[in-house]
Short mmCIF file of C-alpha atoms in Angstrom, two decimals:
data_model
loop_
_atom_site.label_atom_id
_atom_site.label_comp_id
_atom_site.label_asym_id
_atom_site.label_seq_id
_atom_site.Cartn_x
_atom_site.Cartn_y
_atom_site.Cartn_z
CA MET A 1 0.07 0.12 0.12
CA TYR A 2 1.16 3.59 -0.83
CA GLN A 3 1.02 5.95 2.04
CA THR A 4 2.32 9.49 2.36
CA SER A 5 1.37 12.88 3.51
CA PRO A 6 3.11 15.46 1.57
CA SER A 7 3.99 18.46 3.78
CA SER A 8 3.33 21.05 0.96
CA ASP A 9 -0.20 22.47 0.66
CA GLU A 10 0.45 23.05 -3.02
CA TYR A 11 0.36 19.33 -3.87
CA TRP A 12 -3.17 18.99 -2.62
CA THR A 13 -4.46 22.46 -3.85
CA SER A 14 -2.96 22.40 -7.31
CA LYS A 15 -5.39 19.36 -8.05
CA THR A 16 -8.62 21.28 -7.13
CA ARG A 17 -10.67 23.73 -8.77
CA TRP A 18 -10.78 26.43 -6.03
CA TYR A 19 -7.57 28.35 -7.03
CA SER A 20 -7.89 29.15 -10.67
CA ALA A 21 -9.22 32.69 -11.82
CA VAL A 22 -12.50 31.11 -13.23
CA LEU A 23 -14.81 33.92 -11.98
CA ASP A 24 -15.45 37.17 -13.75
CA VAL A 25 -17.11 40.14 -12.22
CA ASP A 26 -20.55 38.95 -12.93
CA ASN A 27 -19.90 35.63 -11.45
CA VAL A 28 -18.49 37.16 -8.25
CA ALA A 29 -21.77 39.47 -8.13
CA THR A 30 -23.99 36.49 -8.42
CA ILE A 31 -22.34 34.78 -5.46
CA LEU A 32 -22.45 37.83 -3.31
CA GLY A 33 -26.08 38.51 -4.12
CA LEU A 34 -25.18 41.87 -6.00
CA GLN A 35 -26.02 43.40 -9.38
CA GLY A 36 -23.28 43.18 -11.88
CA SER A 37 -23.22 47.10 -12.33
CA THR A 38 -22.98 47.52 -8.62
CA MET A 39 -20.14 45.04 -8.32
CA ARG A 40 -18.20 46.84 -11.26
CA GLN A 41 -18.56 49.99 -9.39
CA TYR A 42 -17.20 48.60 -6.08
CA VAL A 43 -14.22 47.03 -7.92
CA ALA A 44 -13.59 50.27 -9.80
CA ARG A 45 -13.66 52.35 -6.71
CA SER A 46 -12.23 49.78 -4.19
CA GLN A 47 -15.47 50.39 -2.26
CA LEU A 48 -15.91 46.80 -0.95
CA GLU A 49 -13.81 46.53 2.21
CA GLY A 50 -11.52 43.54 2.19
CA PHE A 51 -12.30 42.60 -1.36
CA PRO A 52 -9.24 41.02 -2.99
CA GLU A 53 -7.43 42.45 -6.16
CA PRO A 54 -8.11 40.19 -9.28
CA LEU A 55 -6.07 37.14 -9.49
CA ALA A 56 -5.79 37.60 -13.31
CA ARG A 57 -5.93 40.93 -15.38
CA GLY A 58 -6.42 41.33 -19.15
CA ARG A 59 -9.47 41.97 -21.25
CA SER A 60 -11.39 41.26 -18.08
CA ASN A 61 -10.48 40.66 -14.50
CA GLY A 62 -10.66 37.12 -12.92
CA TRP A 63 -10.94 35.94 -9.38
CA SER A 64 -10.62 32.46 -7.85
CA LEU A 65 -13.29 30.90 -5.73
CA ASP A 66 -10.60 30.71 -2.86
CA GLN A 67 -10.28 34.49 -2.99
CA VAL A 68 -14.07 34.95 -2.77
CA PHE A 69 -14.56 32.31 -0.02
CA GLN A 70 -11.84 33.93 2.06
CA PHE A 71 -13.41 37.18 1.65
CA ILE A 72 -16.87 35.83 2.67
CA ASP A 73 -15.44 34.15 5.65
CA GLN A 74 -14.02 37.26 6.94
CA TYR A 75 -16.28 40.08 5.93
CA LYS A 76 -19.58 38.40 4.91
CA PRO A 77 -20.23 35.80 7.54
CA GLN A 78 -23.88 35.70 6.69
CA LEU A 79 -22.80 34.17 3.35
CA ARG A 80 -20.61 31.32 4.87
CA HIS A 81 -23.33 28.72 3.84
CA LEU A 82 -22.10 29.38 0.25
CA ILE A 83 -18.68 27.85 0.99
CA PRO A 84 -18.73 24.22 -0.36
CA ARG A 85 -17.86 21.47 1.90
CA LEU A 86 -14.99 20.27 -0.23
CA TYR A 87 -13.24 23.56 0.02
CA CYS A 88 -10.98 24.17 3.11
CA LEU A 89 -10.20 27.69 4.19
CA PRO A 90 -6.42 28.53 4.71
CA GLY A 91 -4.78 27.14 7.76
CA PRO A 92 -3.15 24.16 9.04
CA MET A 93 -4.66 20.90 7.58
CA ASN A 94 -4.15 17.62 9.15
CA PRO A 95 -5.11 14.20 7.83
CA ALA A 96 -8.82 13.61 8.35
CA VAL A 97 -9.82 11.01 10.94
CA PHE A 98 -11.49 7.95 9.83
CA LEU A 99 -14.88 7.51 11.91
CA ARG A 100 -16.44 4.41 10.80
CA GLY A 101 -17.80 2.27 7.98
CA GLU A 102 -21.48 1.46 7.39
CA GLU A 103 -23.62 -0.44 4.80
CA ILE A 104 -26.60 1.61 3.47
CA VAL A 105 -29.42 0.19 1.17
CA ILE A 106 -31.44 2.24 -1.21
CA ASP A 107 -34.64 0.67 -2.82
CA ASP A 108 -34.39 0.91 -6.66
CA ARG A 109 -37.18 -0.64 -8.65
CA LEU A 110 -36.86 -4.43 -8.20
CA THR A 111 -33.43 -4.62 -6.87
CA PRO A 112 -32.12 -2.70 -3.67
CA VAL A 113 -28.65 -1.13 -4.23
CA ARG A 114 -26.08 -1.43 -1.55
CA PHE A 115 -23.48 1.06 -0.62
CA GLY A 116 -20.36 0.88 1.56
CA VAL A 117 -20.14 4.26 3.26
CA HIS A 118 -17.05 5.79 4.82
CA PHE A 119 -17.47 8.57 7.48
CA TRP A 120 -14.54 11.01 7.78
CA GLN A 121 -14.01 14.02 10.05
CA PRO A 122 -11.83 16.55 8.19
CA SER A 123 -9.52 18.67 10.22
CA ASP A 124 -11.27 22.02 9.45
CA ARG A 125 -14.08 21.42 12.11
CA ARG A 126 -16.88 21.95 9.70
CA GLY A 127 -18.35 18.57 10.45
CA GLU A 128 -18.05 15.05 9.18
CA VAL A 129 -18.62 14.02 5.48
CA ALA A 130 -19.88 10.64 4.11
CA VAL A 131 -18.10 8.91 1.08
CA ALA A 132 -20.40 6.26 -0.52
CA TYR A 133 -19.13 3.48 -2.65
CA PRO A 134 -22.03 1.83 -4.59
CA GLU A 135 -21.76 -1.88 -5.55
CA SER A 136 -21.07 -2.28 -9.29
CA LEU A 137 -23.66 -0.42 -11.32
CA ASP A 138 -24.27 -0.18 -15.09
CA GLU A 139 -24.78 3.61 -14.51
CA PRO A 140 -22.78 6.49 -12.87
CA GLY A 141 -25.27 6.59 -10.03
CA TRP A 142 -26.02 10.30 -9.87
CA ARG A 143 -29.60 9.62 -8.94
CA PHE A 144 -28.97 7.88 -5.71
CA THR A 145 -27.19 10.87 -4.16
CA ALA A 146 -30.33 12.61 -2.82
CA ASP A 147 -31.71 9.38 -1.29
CA LEU A 148 -28.32 8.92 0.38
CA LEU A 149 -28.38 12.38 1.84
CA ALA A 150 -31.88 11.95 3.11
CA HIS A 151 -31.04 8.59 4.89
CA LYS A 152 -31.20 8.51 8.63
CA ALA A 153 -27.88 6.83 8.94
CA LEU A 154 -26.12 9.79 7.23
CA GLU A 155 -28.08 12.61 8.95
CA ARG A 156 -24.98 13.85 10.58
CA ALA A 157 -23.00 14.15 7.40
CA THR A 158 -22.57 17.78 6.12
CA ALA A 159 -22.09 16.29 2.62
CA VAL A 160 -22.49 13.16 0.81
CA ILE A 161 -19.84 12.21 -1.73
CA LEU A 162 -20.83 9.36 -4.13
CA VAL A 163 -17.96 7.63 -6.03
CA THR A 164 -18.97 7.15 -9.64
CA ASN A 165 -17.35 5.23 -12.45
CA GLU A 166 -17.10 8.43 -14.55
CA ILE A 167 -13.77 10.42 -14.99
CA GLN A 168 -12.92 14.01 -15.64
CA MET A 169 -9.68 16.24 -15.83
CA THR A 170 -7.70 17.77 -13.04
CA PRO A 171 -6.36 21.56 -13.66
CA GLN A 172 -3.16 19.95 -14.77
CA HIS A 173 -5.13 17.92 -17.40
CA GLU A 174 -4.72 14.63 -15.93
CA TRP A 175 -7.59 11.99 -15.38
CA GLN A 176 -9.37 11.62 -12.11
CA ALA A 177 -12.34 9.75 -10.92
CA SER A 178 -15.61 11.83 -10.79
CA ILE A 179 -17.63 12.28 -7.70
CA ALA A 180 -21.08 13.49 -7.05
CA VAL A 181 -21.36 15.88 -4.17
CA LEU A 182 -24.61 16.81 -2.51
CA GLU A 183 -24.86 19.26 0.27
CA ARG A 184 -27.74 20.20 2.54
CA HIS A 185 -28.02 23.64 0.99
CA ASP A 186 -26.99 25.49 -2.15
CA VAL A 187 -23.16 26.47 -2.45
CA ALA A 188 -21.05 28.44 -4.87
CA LEU A 189 -19.29 26.32 -7.41
CA PRO A 190 -17.10 27.15 -10.56
CA PRO A 191 -19.28 28.25 -13.54
CA ASN A 192 -18.16 25.39 -15.67
CA THR A 193 -19.12 22.76 -13.19
CA THR A 194 -21.09 19.89 -14.72
CA ARG A 195 -24.47 19.45 -13.00
CA HIS A 196 -26.77 16.53 -13.30
CA PRO A 197 -30.53 17.17 -13.00
CA ILE A 198 -32.31 14.21 -11.40
CA GLY A 199 -36.03 13.65 -12.47
CA ASP A 200 -37.82 15.69 -15.07
CA PRO A 201 -35.00 17.94 -16.76
CA SER A 202 -37.49 20.72 -17.10
CA ARG A 203 -38.29 20.57 -13.42
CA PRO A 204 -35.68 18.49 -11.78
CA LYS A 205 -36.10 17.18 -8.26
CA VAL A 206 -32.50 17.98 -7.48
CA VAL A 207 -29.35 18.83 -9.41
CA ILE A 208 -26.10 17.08 -8.53
CA PRO A 209 -22.82 18.79 -9.13
CA GLU A 210 -19.91 16.75 -10.40
CA LEU A 211 -16.49 17.37 -8.76
CA GLY A 212 -13.23 15.37 -8.88
CA TRP A 213 -11.56 12.87 -6.62
CA TYR A 214 -8.84 15.31 -5.69
CA ASP A 215 -11.25 17.84 -4.51
CA LEU A 216 -12.15 15.21 -1.78
CA ALA A 217 -8.51 14.23 -1.16
CA ASN A 218 -7.69 17.98 -0.77
CA LEU A 219 -10.15 18.24 2.06
CA LEU A 220 -9.29 14.78 3.62
CA ARG A 221 -5.41 15.26 3.19
CA THR A 222 -4.90 11.54 3.38
CA ASP A 223 -4.79 8.51 1.12
CA VAL A 224 -8.46 7.89 0.16
CA PRO A 225 -9.31 4.32 -0.93
CA TRP A 226 -10.48 3.19 -4.31
CA TRP A 227 -12.24 0.03 -5.21
CA PRO A 228 -12.94 -0.61 -8.90
CA PRO A 229 -16.64 -1.30 -9.56
CA ALA A 230 -16.29 -4.98 -9.87
CA LEU A 231 -14.33 -5.36 -6.67
CA ARG A 232 -16.76 -3.71 -4.34
CA ASP A 233 -17.54 -6.38 -2.04
CA ILE A 234 -19.64 -4.04 0.35
CA ALA A 235 -18.67 -6.16 3.44
CA GLN A 236 -15.10 -5.58 2.71
CA VAL A 237 -15.43 -1.85 1.98
CA ILE A 238 -17.09 -1.24 5.30
CA ARG A 239 -14.41 -3.22 7.12
CA TRP A 240 -11.64 -1.05 5.64
CA ARG A 241 -9.55 1.11 8.10
CA PRO A 242 -6.61 3.34 7.12
CA GLY A 243 -3.69 1.17 7.05
CA THR A 244 -5.62 -2.01 6.04
CA PRO A 245 -3.55 -4.17 3.69
CA ARG A 246 -4.74 -4.34 0.05
CA GLN A 247 -7.76 -6.77 -0.14
CA HIS A 248 -8.04 -9.65 -2.40
CA ILE A 249 -11.54 -9.98 -3.68
CA ARG A 250 -13.33 -12.20 -6.09
CA ILE A 251 -14.66 -10.28 -9.30
CA GLN A 252 -18.41 -9.52 -9.15
CA ASP A 253 -20.98 -6.97 -10.45
CA ARG A 254 -24.81 -7.02 -10.69
CA SER A 255 -24.67 -9.27 -13.66
CA TYR A 256 -21.94 -11.57 -12.51
CA ASN A 257 -20.56 -13.39 -9.76
CA GLU A 258 -18.75 -16.85 -9.64
CA ALA A 259 -21.72 -18.49 -7.98
CA MET A 260 -24.15 -17.84 -10.88
CA LEU A 261 -22.37 -20.52 -12.95
CA ARG A 262 -21.13 -22.57 -10.02
CA ASP A 263 -24.72 -23.00 -8.66
CA VAL A 264 -25.41 -25.28 -11.66
CA ALA A 265 -23.31 -28.02 -10.03
CA SER A 266 -25.76 -28.05 -7.03
CA HIS A 267 -28.86 -28.36 -9.18
CA CYS A 268 -27.84 -30.95 -11.80
CA PRO A 269 -27.80 -34.64 -11.56
CA PRO A 270 -25.13 -35.57 -8.62
CA ALA A 271 -23.19 -37.75 -11.11
CA HIS A 272 -22.39 -34.68 -13.08
CA SER A 273 -21.71 -32.18 -10.23
CA GLU A 274 -17.90 -32.56 -10.11
CA ALA A 275 -17.51 -32.07 -13.93
CA ALA A 276 -19.93 -29.14 -13.89
CA ILE A 277 -18.21 -27.32 -11.07
CA ASN A 278 -14.78 -27.80 -12.88
CA LEU A 279 -16.17 -26.49 -16.09
CA ALA A 280 -17.97 -23.67 -14.35
CA ASP A 281 -14.62 -22.47 -12.66
CA ARG A 282 -12.80 -22.57 -16.14
CA ILE A 283 -15.57 -20.44 -17.86
CA ASN A 284 -15.64 -18.16 -14.86
CA ARG A 285 -11.92 -17.68 -15.12
CA ILE A 286 -12.09 -16.81 -18.71
CA VAL A 287 -14.95 -14.45 -18.05
CA GLU A 288 -13.10 -12.59 -15.32
CA ASP A 289 -9.80 -12.38 -17.37
CA ARG A 290 -11.86 -10.57 -20.09
CA TRP A 291 -13.20 -8.17 -17.49
CA TYR A 292 -9.82 -7.61 -16.01
CA SER A 293 -8.10 -7.22 -19.52
CA ALA A 294 -10.66 -4.60 -20.54
CA TYR A 295 -8.72 -1.91 -18.77
CA MET A 296 -6.18 -0.04 -20.64
CA GLU A 297 -3.80 0.66 -17.82
CA SER A 298 -4.38 -0.37 -14.11
CA PRO A 299 -7.64 -2.38 -13.61
CA SER A 300 -7.65 -1.66 -10.04
CA LEU A 301 -7.49 2.10 -10.15
CA PRO A 302 -9.70 4.92 -11.86
CA VAL A 303 -9.37 4.96 -15.70
CA GLY A 304 -6.42 7.01 -16.63
CA GLU A 305 -4.54 6.54 -13.26
CA ARG A 306 -1.38 4.52 -13.68
CA CYS A 307 -0.28 4.16 -10.11
CA GLU A 308 -1.10 5.03 -6.60
CA ARG A 309 -0.21 8.60 -5.50
CA PRO A 310 -0.90 10.80 -2.33
CA GLY A 311 -4.73 11.00 -2.05
CA LEU A 312 -5.38 7.79 -3.96
CA ILE A 313 -4.61 4.19 -2.83
CA GLN A 314 -5.73 0.94 -4.44
CA ALA A 315 -7.86 -0.74 -1.82
CA ALA A 316 -8.29 -4.19 -3.46
CA GLU A 317 -7.11 -6.36 -6.31
CA ALA A 318 -8.73 -9.24 -8.00
CA ARG A 319 -8.27 -12.76 -6.63
CA PHE A 320 -8.51 -15.40 -9.04
CA LEU A 321 -9.16 -19.22 -8.34
CA ILE A 322 -7.08 -20.89 -11.12
CA PRO A 323 -4.77 -19.62 -13.89
CA VAL A 324 -6.44 -18.67 -17.11
CA PRO A 325 -7.23 -22.22 -18.71
CA PRO A 326 -7.67 -23.12 -22.48
CA THR A 327 -11.04 -22.29 -23.86
CA PRO A 328 -13.44 -25.25 -23.39
CA SER A 329 -14.15 -27.19 -26.34
CA TYR A 330 -17.26 -27.18 -28.28
CA GLU A 331 -18.19 -30.66 -26.99
CA GLU A 332 -17.75 -29.36 -23.38
CA LEU A 333 -19.84 -26.51 -23.77
CA ALA A 334 -22.49 -28.49 -25.49
CA TRP A 335 -22.43 -30.94 -22.67
CA LEU A 336 -22.95 -28.09 -20.24
CA LEU A 337 -26.02 -26.80 -22.24
CA HIS A 338 -27.47 -30.20 -22.22
CA LEU A 339 -27.09 -30.43 -18.46
CA GLU A 340 -30.48 -30.68 -16.56
CA VAL A 341 -30.73 -27.99 -13.95
CA ASP A 342 -33.76 -28.43 -11.43
CA ASP A 343 -34.00 -24.66 -10.53
CA ALA A 344 -35.06 -22.26 -13.42
CA LEU A 345 -33.72 -19.19 -11.41
CA VAL A 346 -30.24 -20.85 -11.11
CA ALA A 347 -30.46 -21.80 -14.83
CA ASP A 348 -31.44 -18.28 -15.80
CA LYS A 349 -28.57 -16.68 -13.85
CA ALA A 350 -26.15 -19.17 -15.37
CA ILE A 351 -27.27 -18.56 -18.90
CA GLY A 352 -26.97 -14.87 -18.37
CA VAL A 353 -23.32 -15.25 -17.58
CA LEU A 354 -22.81 -17.39 -20.56
CA ASP A 355 -24.60 -14.97 -22.94
CA ALA A 356 -22.99 -11.80 -21.62
CA SER A 357 -19.45 -13.45 -21.75
CA GLY A 358 -19.91 -14.95 -25.27
CA ALA A 359 -18.33 -18.18 -23.83
CA CYS A 360 -20.90 -20.44 -25.78
CA GLU A 361 -21.50 -18.25 -28.86
CA SER A 362 -20.46 -21.10 -31.18
CA LEU A 363 -23.76 -22.82 -29.81
CA ILE A 364 -25.93 -19.97 -28.68
CA ALA A 365 -25.04 -16.62 -30.07
CA SER A 366 -28.65 -15.46 -30.49
CA ALA A 367 -32.15 -16.62 -31.24
CA VAL A 368 -34.44 -16.81 -34.32
CA VAL A 369 -38.13 -16.11 -34.10
CA ILE A 370 -40.70 -18.13 -36.22
CA ASP A 371 -44.24 -16.95 -36.53
CA ASP A 372 -47.08 -16.79 -39.11
CA GLN A 373 -45.04 -14.10 -41.09
CA SER A 374 -42.03 -16.34 -41.40
CA GLY A 375 -40.96 -17.67 -44.70
CA PRO A 376 -41.20 -21.19 -46.26
CA LEU A 377 -37.70 -22.31 -45.04
CA ALA A 378 -38.42 -21.23 -41.38
CA LYS A 379 -41.81 -23.11 -41.43
CA ARG A 380 -40.35 -26.19 -43.08
CA TRP A 381 -37.49 -26.42 -40.41
CA LEU A 382 -39.76 -25.91 -37.53
CA ALA A 383 -42.22 -28.63 -38.85
CA ALA A 384 -39.36 -31.14 -38.45
CA ALA A 385 -38.91 -30.40 -34.69
CA LYS A 386 -40.15 -32.83 -32.12
CA PRO A 387 -41.37 -32.39 -28.54
CA VAL A 388 -38.80 -33.47 -25.88
CA LYS A 389 -39.36 -35.51 -22.77
CA ALA A 390 -40.40 -33.57 -19.54
CA ALA A 391 -36.96 -34.10 -17.89
CA ASP A 392 -35.23 -32.62 -20.88
CA ARG A 393 -37.02 -29.35 -20.66
CA SER A 394 -34.73 -28.33 -17.73
CA GLN A 395 -31.69 -28.45 -19.93
CA LEU A 396 -29.70 -25.28 -19.52
CA GLY A 397 -29.91 -24.52 -23.29
CA TYR A 398 -33.54 -24.01 -22.89
CA ALA A 399 -33.00 -21.31 -20.47
CA PHE A 400 -31.41 -19.26 -23.40
CA ALA A 401 -34.45 -20.03 -25.46
CA ARG A 402 -36.76 -19.03 -22.76
CA MET A 403 -34.89 -15.80 -21.95
CA ASN A 404 -35.27 -14.69 -25.74
CA ALA A 405 -39.03 -15.78 -25.69
CA ALA A 406 -39.66 -13.58 -22.63
CA GLY A 407 -41.79 -11.08 -24.72
CA TYR A 408 -43.95 -13.52 -26.61
CA GLY A 409 -46.09 -14.98 -23.85
CA PRO A 410 -46.05 -18.14 -21.65
CA ILE A 411 -44.29 -21.18 -23.05
CA ASP A 412 -46.52 -24.08 -24.25
CA ALA A 413 -43.98 -26.49 -25.81
CA TRP A 414 -40.34 -27.39 -25.78
CA LEU A 415 -38.82 -28.98 -28.91
CA ALA A 416 -35.55 -30.36 -30.28
CA HIS A 417 -34.46 -30.72 -33.90
CA PRO A 418 -33.43 -33.96 -35.36
CA GLN A 419 -30.71 -32.24 -37.56
CA ASP A 420 -28.94 -30.71 -34.65
CA GLU A 421 -29.22 -31.82 -31.17
CA ASN A 422 -27.51 -28.53 -30.02
CA THR A 423 -30.61 -26.34 -30.88
CA TRP A 424 -33.21 -25.51 -28.23
CA ILE A 425 -36.72 -24.45 -29.26
CA VAL A 426 -39.51 -23.22 -27.21
CA VAL A 427 -43.11 -22.40 -28.50
CA THR A 428 -45.39 -19.96 -26.77
CA LYS A 429 -49.10 -20.21 -26.44
CA SER A 430 -49.38 -17.56 -29.10
CA GLY A 431 -47.78 -20.08 -31.54
CA THR A 432 -44.58 -18.03 -31.80
CA ALA A 433 -41.44 -20.37 -31.82
CA VAL A 434 -38.08 -19.17 -30.56
CA ALA A 435 -34.89 -21.17 -31.47
CA THR A 436 -31.33 -20.71 -30.34
CA VAL A 437 -28.66 -20.60 -33.05
CA GLY A 438 -24.86 -20.27 -32.81
CA THR A 439 -22.18 -18.88 -35.06
CA ALA A 440 -22.18 -22.21 -37.01
CA VAL A 441 -24.49 -25.03 -37.93
CA PRO A 442 -23.52 -28.58 -39.08
CA ALA A 443 -24.76 -28.00 -42.55
CA ASN A 444 -23.47 -29.82 -45.68
CA GLY A 445 -22.21 -28.53 -48.91
CA ARG A 446 -22.97 -25.02 -49.63
CA LEU A 447 -25.89 -22.55 -49.39
CA VAL A 448 -28.31 -22.59 -52.29
CA GLU A 449 -31.30 -20.68 -50.97
CA PHE A 450 -32.01 -18.34 -48.10
CA GLU A 451 -34.53 -16.04 -46.49
CA LEU A 452 -34.41 -13.28 -44.03
CA GLY A 453 -37.15 -12.59 -41.34
CA SER A 454 -37.63 -9.81 -38.64
CA TYR A 455 -35.41 -11.84 -36.27
CA GLY A 456 -33.03 -14.04 -38.01
CA GLY A 457 -33.15 -16.10 -41.21
CA PHE A 458 -32.81 -19.64 -42.64
CA PHE A 459 -30.96 -21.22 -45.70
CA LYS A 460 -31.02 -24.54 -47.54
CA ASP A 461 -27.74 -26.34 -48.30
CA SER A 462 -27.01 -28.41 -51.40
CA SER A 463 -28.16 -31.59 -49.57
CA ASP A 464 -31.56 -30.06 -49.39
CA GLN A 465 -31.51 -29.55 -45.55
CA VAL A 466 -32.78 -26.35 -44.00
CA TRP A 467 -30.85 -24.56 -41.21
CA PRO A 468 -30.97 -21.24 -39.22
CA LEU A 469 -28.55 -18.73 -40.61
CA PRO A 470 -25.47 -18.62 -38.18
CA PHE A 471 -25.88 -15.38 -36.10
CA PRO A 472 -23.23 -12.98 -35.26
CA LYS A 473 -22.81 -12.37 -31.49
CA SER A 474 -22.85 -8.55 -31.93
CA GLY A 475 -25.06 -6.86 -34.39
CA GLY A 476 -27.54 -8.88 -36.63
CA TYR A 477 -28.98 -9.02 -40.03
CA SER A 478 -31.10 -6.53 -41.73
CA SER A 479 -32.05 -5.31 -45.24
CA GLY A 480 -33.62 -2.31 -47.08
CA HIS A 481 -30.65 0.09 -46.27
CA GLU A 482 -27.00 0.36 -46.33
CA GLY A 483 -25.12 -0.43 -43.16
CA THR A 484 -23.57 -3.13 -41.02
CA GLY A 485 -26.55 -5.44 -40.94
CA PRO A 486 -26.89 -5.86 -44.67
CA ALA A 487 -23.09 -6.12 -45.04
CA ASP A 488 -23.02 -8.83 -42.35
CA LEU A 489 -25.79 -10.61 -44.18
CA VAL A 490 -24.06 -10.74 -47.51
CA SER A 491 -20.74 -11.67 -45.92
CA THR A 492 -22.48 -14.71 -44.25
CA VAL A 493 -24.37 -15.64 -47.41
CA VAL A 494 -21.16 -15.47 -49.46
CA ALA A 495 -19.23 -17.49 -46.88
CA LEU A 496 -21.93 -20.07 -46.52
CA ARG A 497 -22.08 -20.39 -50.43
CA ARG A 498 -18.43 -21.66 -50.18
CA ASP A 499 -19.01 -23.87 -47.03
CA ALA A 500 -22.37 -24.13 -45.43
CA ALA A 501 -20.74 -25.26 -42.14
CA SER A 502 -18.62 -22.10 -41.79
CA ASP A 503 -18.24 -20.49 -38.39
CA ILE A 504 -19.05 -16.90 -39.07
CA VAL A 505 -16.77 -15.71 -36.34
CA THR A 506 -13.98 -16.34 -38.85
CA VAL A 507 -15.85 -14.81 -41.83
CA THR A 508 -14.30 -11.71 -43.32
CA ARG A 509 -16.00 -9.23 -45.56
CA PRO A 510 -15.46 -9.63 -49.31
CA PRO A 511 -13.53 -6.66 -50.72
CA ASN A 512 -15.92 -6.09 -53.63
CA TYR A 513 -19.05 -6.97 -51.77
CA ARG A 514 -20.67 -3.72 -52.85
CA SER A 515 -20.29 -4.55 -56.45
CA LEU A 516 -22.21 -7.76 -56.10
CA PRO A 517 -25.71 -8.14 -57.40
CA LEU A 518 -26.55 -9.83 -53.92
CA TRP A 519 -25.61 -6.68 -52.20
CA ARG A 520 -27.71 -4.38 -54.46
CA TYR A 521 -30.62 -6.83 -53.89
CA VAL A 522 -30.41 -6.88 -50.09
CA VAL A 523 -30.04 -3.02 -49.76
CA ARG A 524 -33.17 -2.42 -51.91
CA THR A 525 -35.32 -5.07 -50.50
CA SER A 526 -37.14 -4.83 -47.18
CA THR A 527 -37.34 -7.56 -44.64
CA PRO A 528 -38.96 -10.23 -44.80
CA PHE A 529 -37.88 -11.63 -48.07
CA HIS A 530 -37.02 -15.13 -49.60
CA VAL A 531 -34.43 -15.86 -52.44
CA SER A 532 -35.39 -19.08 -54.08
CA GLN A 533 -32.81 -21.43 -55.41
CA SER A 534 -33.51 -20.42 -58.99
CA ASP A 535 -33.11 -16.75 -58.26
CA PHE A 536 -29.99 -17.18 -56.11
CA ALA A 537 -27.57 -18.04 -58.98
CA SER A 538 -28.12 -14.77 -60.61
CA LEU A 539 -27.34 -12.94 -57.38
CA VAL A 540 -24.11 -14.58 -56.57
CA ASP A 541 -21.51 -15.59 -59.02
CA SER A 542 -20.35 -19.25 -59.06
CA SER A 543 -16.90 -18.02 -58.31
CA THR A 544 -17.15 -16.73 -54.72
CA PRO A 545 -15.29 -13.50 -54.14
CA GLN A 546 -11.99 -13.76 -52.03
CA GLU A 547 -12.33 -12.56 -48.47
CA SER A 548 -9.94 -9.94 -46.93
CA SER A 549 -11.29 -7.29 -44.61
CA PRO A 550 -12.83 -8.22 -41.20
CA ASN A 551 -16.38 -7.37 -40.42
#
C-alpha cells in the first residue's frame, strides 16, 4: 500500500478547482447577491472593504473561488453557507480522522442497491462527510445521491460524496475519478461545473454537481481508498480502515459473480456435479480475465490513473481461483448446455453469464423467431422439430431460448431438432417459436437458397437440408438500407455459399461486396424476403469472391 502525507499544501491544492481565476465580475456579483453593475462600481472604486485584487488581469478581471470564499469568511459571515464543504479555508490541515464504515441500502425498482459508506472527520472542524461506494452499477449513480443524503444513517454528514465510474480532468489535465457531491444547501461552485438534473429535466427534483476525486483528497489530506466497481464487496468496503492491507476480492458485479455458474453444479444430477463445477470454474476464469483485461492501464485504479499517489490508494485487487485455462471445447460447452438444472432461477443466472461473456457463442449466439409471417424455409425447419421429454425441458440450453422468448407470452412446448441436437426451441401459447442459433451449424455442401425474417433467417444447403442462418454475437442481419446489418448478411451468405458449415466468427467481408448483385438486392429489399434457389444463382457468381477485410 502507498501511504504518504506531503507537507506542501501545493500538492493538494493544485489538483482542485478552487484556486484558478475562473470567476469574472458577474460571477462574483452573483455569489455575493449583488447586481453586476454594482459590483463593477465597487471594484473600480475599491469600495468593498477587504475585497481582493483580481488574480488575473487582461481584457477582463478574474478571481478565484478561494479569494471569494476567504472574503466571505472574513467580511460576509452571513454568506458562509455558500462555501462548499469540499473547500477548506487557509490554515493548517491535518489528515482527516476515519470514523466508521457502514452499509446503506437504497430501494431501486425491483433490486435494492447496496452502498459501503465511509465517514470521515476533516480537520477543518466543519463537520463529518460521508463517502459512498456503490456496488457495481451499469450507470454512474447520480440519481442515488439525494436518497443517500436523506438516509437517517447519514443525517450527521454535512455532505455526501458518491464515488462514480465516470472520469474528468484535473487542472493539470490529468484524469481523475468523478464524484457526485450533494450538500444540505446550495453552495457556490465554478461556473463550468457539470451538473446532473435528477428527475424531469425541465423541473428536476435536485441537481447534482460533479466534482473530482482530488477535490475530496484535498479536504481529507490523506490517502483515500479506491475500489474498482467489480471489486466492491460491500462487506469488505465497510471493514476497511486506514492502514488496512490491500484486499484480495473475487470479481463480481450486478450481472456476474462466480456463484451464478457454479450453482449449476448443485442443481444438476449428482453424477455430473464434479464435472460441472470444474467447467464452471474454467468458464468463470475466462470471463473474469476478459473483464480484467478490458482496462487499458491499471484495472484496480480509476481509468487514466497509472499508479497510486498521495490521495489515492488501491484498496483491492482481483483474486483468481485458477490460472487462465484453455477455452473449453465445443463438446464441453454442448455438454454443459444439455445439463439438466432443476432450478429455473439458477439456470437463468447461469445462462446470463454465458450469454454476456460470449463463452458459448458457437452454440448460442442469439435466437431466431418463427411465426405466421415467417418464410417457407423457417416453417419447413420448424415442422421437423419434435417435442422433448419432460426431464429434458430443464436443460440449460432451454434457459437461453426461454430468455429470448420472454416477450412472446407463456411457453407451451419444448422442442428439439433431429438435424442438430444443439438447438433448443420453445413455442409460446401464441404459436411463436423461438430457437437458439450459434455462429455455425452442421450443414453440408453449400448454401443454395435463403430467407430473412424480422428476427433471423434460414437457408437451404446443397443436400436439401434447412438450417437457421448462423448469427453474429454482436449486431445482426437487416436489409432495405446500407449499413452493417446488410453487409453482415451478404458476408455470411457468401461464406456459406462456399462452405455451409462455416463458423461466421471467422468470416471476413469480401473486398468487392458492394459490387455484387446480392448486395444491391439486399439494400433495395425490405425484410422479410425469400431468395429461391432459382433466383440465387443470378445474385451470386459461381466463383465466390475472395475474403479479406474483417467485419
